[in-house]
Amino acid sequence: EIYQCDWSSDVCSSDLLGYLSWTYLVERNECGMAPDVAGRALAAAEAADDDEQRGWAEFYRQWALRWSDRFEEAAESAARAAAFFRAAGEQAGYFSAVHAAATIRRRQGDFVAAEQTLLRALDSVVHDRSVEDTVMLARAQVSVMDTLAAVQLSLSRPRDAIVTAATALEIAQAHDLPMWQEIGRAHV
C-alpha cells in the first residue's frame, strides 16, 4: 500500500498519504479511515521536518474530520494547518486553511468567530507583499470576501454583505477572474 514506504524519504508520503486520505473520503466514502490516514501523513511530514507538508497533512486531516462531523477537532486542525503554512511561507495553503477554519465555524453557527477569522485572513491578504503572484492573491482575497459576505448575511448585516460582495466583484474584474465575476454578480 502507499503508506508502506521509506519514512525517511522527503518525497514519501505526506503528499501521498494526504491524497490517500482524500481518496478514502471522496472515492470510497470511508470517512472513518480518512482521519487515520491523514494522521499518517502528518507523521510523515513530522519525520521530514517540513512545515509545508505538516500544513497539508493537517489540512487533509481537518477535511476528513469535517466530513466525519467532528467539527471542533476539524477547527483545531485547520488552525494548526494555517500556522504551519504561515511558518513555511506557503500563502495559498494558508488562505485555504483559514478559509476552512471559518467555514467550520460558520457551519457550527459561530458566525462571529467565522467573521473574525475571515477578517484576519483578509487583512493578511491585503498586507502581504511577499507574494509576487498577484492573481493568486486576488483569488484568495475574493474567495475570503465571498465567504465573508455570506457570514455577514448570517449576522443580519445585509449592507455590509453587499459592500463586501461588490468589492470582491471589483477585484475579480480587475484581475480578470471570470468565475469569481459570475459569483460576485450573483451576490450583489
mmCIF file of C-alpha atoms in Angstrom:
data_model
loop_
_atom_site.group_PDB
_atom_site.id
_atom_site.type_symbol
_atom_site.label_atom_id
_atom_site.label_comp_id
_atom_site.label_asym_id
_atom_site.label_seq_id
_atom_site.Cartn_x
_atom_site.Cartn_y
_atom_site.Cartn_z
ATOM 1 C CA GLU A 1 0.000 0.000 0.000
ATOM 2 C CA ILE A 2 1.039 3.606 -0.462
ATOM 3 C CA TYR A 3 1.713 4.283 3.197
ATOM 4 C CA GLN A 4 4.277 1.479 3.444
ATOM 5 C CA CYS A 5 7.328 3.272 2.182
ATOM 6 C CA ASP A 6 10.629 4.686 3.322
ATOM 7 C CA TRP A 7 9.584 7.191 6.004
ATOM 8 C CA SER A 8 12.960 8.884 5.818
ATOM 9 C CA SER A 9 12.265 9.985 2.262
ATOM 10 C CA ASP A 10 11.038 13.565 1.929
ATOM 11 C CA VAL A 11 9.193 12.509 -1.194
ATOM 12 C CA CYS A 12 7.459 9.690 0.660
ATOM 13 C CA SER A 13 4.390 10.270 1.904
ATOM 14 C CA SER A 14 2.947 13.234 3.449
ATOM 15 C CA ASP A 15 1.676 14.140 -0.019
ATOM 16 C CA LEU A 16 0.769 10.604 -0.990
ATOM 17 C CA LEU A 17 -0.946 9.916 2.309
ATOM 18 C CA GLY A 18 -2.840 13.172 2.085
ATOM 19 C CA TYR A 19 -4.130 12.165 -1.316
ATOM 20 C CA LEU A 20 -4.916 8.708 0.015
ATOM 21 C CA SER A 21 -6.914 10.330 2.822
ATOM 22 C CA TRP A 22 -8.823 12.321 0.230
ATOM 23 C CA THR A 23 -9.401 9.145 -1.791
ATOM 24 C CA TYR A 24 -10.874 7.375 1.221
ATOM 25 C CA LEU A 25 -13.161 10.314 1.726
ATOM 26 C CA VAL A 26 -14.337 11.007 -1.783
ATOM 27 C CA GLU A 27 -13.863 7.884 -3.841
ATOM 28 C CA ARG A 28 -14.509 5.252 -1.213
ATOM 29 C CA ASN A 29 -16.792 7.293 1.057
ATOM 30 C CA GLU A 30 -14.981 5.869 4.091
ATOM 31 C CA CYS A 31 -14.917 8.836 6.430
ATOM 32 C CA GLY A 32 -13.725 6.675 9.319
ATOM 33 C CA MET A 33 -10.420 5.795 7.640
ATOM 34 C CA ALA A 34 -9.624 9.247 6.290
ATOM 35 C CA PRO A 35 -8.604 10.947 9.583
ATOM 36 C CA ASP A 36 -6.358 7.993 10.380
ATOM 37 C CA VAL A 37 -4.615 8.172 7.026
ATOM 38 C CA ALA A 38 -4.299 11.955 7.346
ATOM 39 C CA GLY A 39 -2.652 11.329 10.736
ATOM 40 C CA ARG A 40 -0.095 9.131 8.973
ATOM 41 C CA ALA A 41 0.523 11.963 6.524
ATOM 42 C CA LEU A 42 1.229 14.226 9.485
ATOM 43 C CA ALA A 43 3.666 11.671 10.902
ATOM 44 C CA ALA A 44 5.481 11.555 7.554
ATOM 45 C CA ALA A 45 5.670 15.358 7.472
ATOM 46 C CA GLU A 46 6.992 15.377 11.038
ATOM 47 C CA ALA A 47 9.647 12.820 10.062
ATOM 48 C CA ALA A 48 10.652 15.032 7.136
ATOM 49 C CA ASP A 49 10.634 18.127 9.403
ATOM 50 C CA ASP A 50 8.713 20.023 6.729
ATOM 51 C CA ASP A 51 6.247 22.750 7.811
ATOM 52 C CA GLU A 52 4.591 22.982 4.416
ATOM 53 C CA GLN A 53 3.908 19.247 4.421
ATOM 54 C CA ARG A 54 2.724 19.473 8.030
ATOM 55 C CA GLY A 55 0.301 22.143 6.851
ATOM 56 C CA TRP A 56 -1.053 19.987 4.033
ATOM 57 C CA ALA A 57 -1.339 16.969 6.319
ATOM 58 C CA GLU A 58 -3.324 18.995 8.869
ATOM 59 C CA PHE A 59 -5.387 20.437 6.024
ATOM 60 C CA TYR A 60 -6.316 16.949 4.823
ATOM 61 C CA ARG A 61 -6.995 15.956 8.414
ATOM 62 C CA GLN A 62 -9.399 18.867 9.010
ATOM 63 C CA TRP A 63 -11.203 17.974 5.825
ATOM 64 C CA ALA A 64 -11.581 14.340 6.891
ATOM 65 C CA LEU A 65 -12.692 15.361 10.386
ATOM 66 C CA ARG A 66 -15.216 17.804 8.967
ATOM 67 C CA TRP A 67 -16.710 15.085 6.779
ATOM 68 C CA SER A 68 -16.896 12.896 9.880
ATOM 69 C CA ASP A 69 -18.873 15.647 11.691
ATOM 70 C CA ARG A 70 -16.037 16.168 14.173
ATOM 71 C CA PHE A 71 -16.131 19.931 13.815
ATOM 72 C CA GLU A 72 -14.242 21.045 16.908
ATOM 73 C CA GLU A 73 -11.291 18.789 16.068
ATOM 74 C CA ALA A 74 -11.510 19.941 12.447
ATOM 75 C CA ALA A 75 -11.353 23.602 13.504
ATOM 76 C CA GLU A 76 -8.263 22.921 15.630
ATOM 77 C CA SER A 77 -6.635 21.034 12.769
ATOM 78 C CA ALA A 78 -7.392 23.878 10.335
ATOM 79 C CA ALA A 79 -5.819 26.373 12.742
ATOM 80 C CA ARG A 80 -2.691 24.201 13.026
ATOM 81 C CA ALA A 81 -2.566 23.897 9.216
ATOM 82 C CA ALA A 82 -2.707 27.693 8.896
ATOM 83 C CA ALA A 83 0.122 28.089 11.408
ATOM 84 C CA PHE A 84 2.310 25.538 9.606
ATOM 85 C CA PHE A 85 1.627 27.158 6.230
ATOM 86 C CA ARG A 86 2.421 30.573 7.656
ATOM 87 C CA ALA A 87 5.724 29.283 9.056
ATOM 88 C CA ALA A 88 6.584 27.738 5.676
ATOM 89 C CA GLY A 89 5.621 30.873 3.732
ATOM 90 C CA GLU A 90 3.007 28.879 1.801
ATOM 91 C CA GLN A 91 0.371 31.548 1.199
ATOM 92 C CA ALA A 92 -2.066 29.510 -0.908
ATOM 93 C CA GLY A 93 -2.183 26.837 1.777
ATOM 94 C CA TYR A 94 -2.525 29.466 4.498
ATOM 95 C CA PHE A 95 -5.552 31.062 2.864
ATOM 96 C CA SER A 96 -7.101 27.655 2.203
ATOM 97 C CA ALA A 97 -6.671 26.644 5.849
ATOM 98 C CA VAL A 98 -8.045 29.929 7.189
ATOM 99 C CA HIS A 99 -10.975 29.673 4.823
ATOM 100 C CA ALA A 100 -11.600 26.103 6.032
ATOM 101 C CA ALA A 101 -11.471 27.224 9.680
ATOM 102 C CA ALA A 102 -14.024 29.966 9.000
ATOM 103 C CA THR A 103 -16.251 27.558 7.091
ATOM 104 C CA ILE A 104 -16.215 25.169 10.037
ATOM 105 C CA ARG A 105 -17.109 27.968 12.470
ATOM 106 C CA ARG A 106 -19.868 29.093 10.134
ATOM 107 C CA ARG A 107 -21.263 25.574 9.926
ATOM 108 C CA GLN A 108 -21.223 25.401 13.724
ATOM 109 C CA GLY A 109 -23.267 28.604 13.790
ATOM 110 C CA ASP A 110 -20.437 30.645 15.314
ATOM 111 C CA PHE A 111 -20.727 33.480 12.813
ATOM 112 C CA VAL A 112 -18.792 35.974 14.936
ATOM 113 C CA ALA A 113 -15.749 33.668 15.117
ATOM 114 C CA ALA A 114 -16.083 32.957 11.387
ATOM 115 C CA GLU A 115 -16.166 36.675 10.619
ATOM 116 C CA GLN A 116 -13.132 37.399 12.826
ATOM 117 C CA THR A 117 -11.170 34.593 11.183
ATOM 118 C CA LEU A 118 -12.057 35.845 7.707
ATOM 119 C CA LEU A 119 -11.217 39.462 8.566
ATOM 120 C CA ARG A 120 -7.784 38.383 9.857
ATOM 121 C CA ALA A 121 -7.210 36.429 6.647
ATOM 122 C CA LEU A 122 -8.352 39.356 4.543
ATOM 123 C CA ASP A 123 -6.009 41.679 6.416
ATOM 124 C CA SER A 124 -3.200 39.225 5.781
ATOM 125 C CA VAL A 125 -4.013 39.068 2.060
ATOM 126 C CA VAL A 126 -4.190 42.843 1.717
ATOM 127 C CA HIS A 127 -0.907 43.467 3.538
ATOM 128 C CA ASP A 128 1.127 40.536 2.215
ATOM 129 C CA ARG A 129 3.821 41.905 -0.051
ATOM 130 C CA SER A 130 5.940 38.747 -0.091
ATOM 131 C CA VAL A 131 3.846 37.007 -2.737
ATOM 132 C CA GLU A 132 4.552 38.066 -6.292
ATOM 133 C CA ASP A 133 1.611 36.160 -7.792
ATOM 134 C CA THR A 134 -0.998 38.918 -7.740
ATOM 135 C CA VAL A 135 -3.617 36.698 -9.398
ATOM 136 C CA MET A 136 -3.251 34.116 -6.607
ATOM 137 C CA LEU A 137 -3.612 36.863 -4.018
ATOM 138 C CA ALA A 138 -6.657 38.252 -5.827
ATOM 139 C CA ARG A 139 -8.267 34.786 -5.910
ATOM 140 C CA ALA A 140 -7.580 34.352 -2.208
ATOM 141 C CA GLN A 141 -8.980 37.779 -1.419
ATOM 142 C CA VAL A 142 -12.134 37.237 -3.479
ATOM 143 C CA SER A 143 -12.666 33.764 -2.023
ATOM 144 C CA VAL A 144 -12.372 35.082 1.530
ATOM 145 C CA MET A 145 -14.649 38.017 0.738
ATOM 146 C CA ASP A 146 -17.249 35.707 -0.812
ATOM 147 C CA THR A 147 -17.481 33.699 2.397
ATOM 148 C CA LEU A 148 -17.331 36.879 4.479
ATOM 149 C CA ALA A 149 -20.371 38.268 2.639
ATOM 150 C CA ALA A 150 -22.311 35.078 3.434
ATOM 151 C CA VAL A 151 -21.303 35.320 7.104
ATOM 152 C CA GLN A 152 -22.343 38.974 7.211
ATOM 153 C CA LEU A 153 -25.759 37.969 5.887
ATOM 154 C CA SER A 154 -25.976 35.341 8.631
ATOM 155 C CA LEU A 155 -25.216 38.109 11.123
ATOM 156 C CA SER A 156 -28.161 40.112 9.709
ATOM 157 C CA ARG A 157 -25.898 42.729 8.152
ATOM 158 C CA PRO A 158 -27.017 42.841 4.513
ATOM 159 C CA ARG A 159 -25.452 46.241 3.820
ATOM 160 C CA ASP A 160 -22.032 45.003 4.901
ATOM 161 C CA ALA A 161 -22.550 41.884 2.785
ATOM 162 C CA ILE A 162 -23.404 43.957 -0.288
ATOM 163 C CA VAL A 163 -20.337 46.170 0.152
ATOM 164 C CA THR A 164 -18.115 43.109 0.645
ATOM 165 C CA ALA A 165 -19.574 41.322 -2.399
ATOM 166 C CA ALA A 166 -19.276 44.468 -4.561
ATOM 167 C CA THR A 167 -15.634 44.910 -3.540
ATOM 168 C CA ALA A 168 -14.950 41.249 -4.327
ATOM 169 C CA LEU A 169 -16.546 41.723 -7.746
ATOM 170 C CA GLU A 170 -14.335 44.762 -8.435
ATOM 171 C CA ILE A 171 -11.225 42.759 -7.538
ATOM 172 C CA ALA A 172 -12.356 39.827 -9.702
ATOM 173 C CA GLN A 173 -12.933 42.162 -12.650
ATOM 174 C CA ALA A 174 -9.602 43.937 -12.166
ATOM 175 C CA HIS A 175 -7.748 40.593 -12.270
ATOM 176 C CA ASP A 176 -9.909 39.016 -14.973
ATOM 177 C CA LEU A 177 -11.221 36.169 -12.817
ATOM 178 C CA PRO A 178 -14.358 35.153 -14.786
ATOM 179 C CA MET A 179 -15.699 32.537 -12.363
ATOM 180 C CA TRP A 180 -15.432 34.954 -9.455
ATOM 181 C CA GLN A 181 -17.035 37.695 -11.519
ATOM 182 C CA GLU A 182 -20.109 35.497 -12.014
ATOM 183 C CA ILE A 183 -20.255 34.634 -8.317
ATOM 184 C CA GLY A 184 -19.812 38.301 -7.398
ATOM 185 C CA ARG A 185 -22.598 39.420 -9.707
ATOM 186 C CA ALA A 186 -24.912 36.812 -8.189
ATOM 187 C CA HIS A 187 -24.153 38.039 -4.662
ATOM 188 C CA VAL A 188 -24.542 41.739 -5.441
#
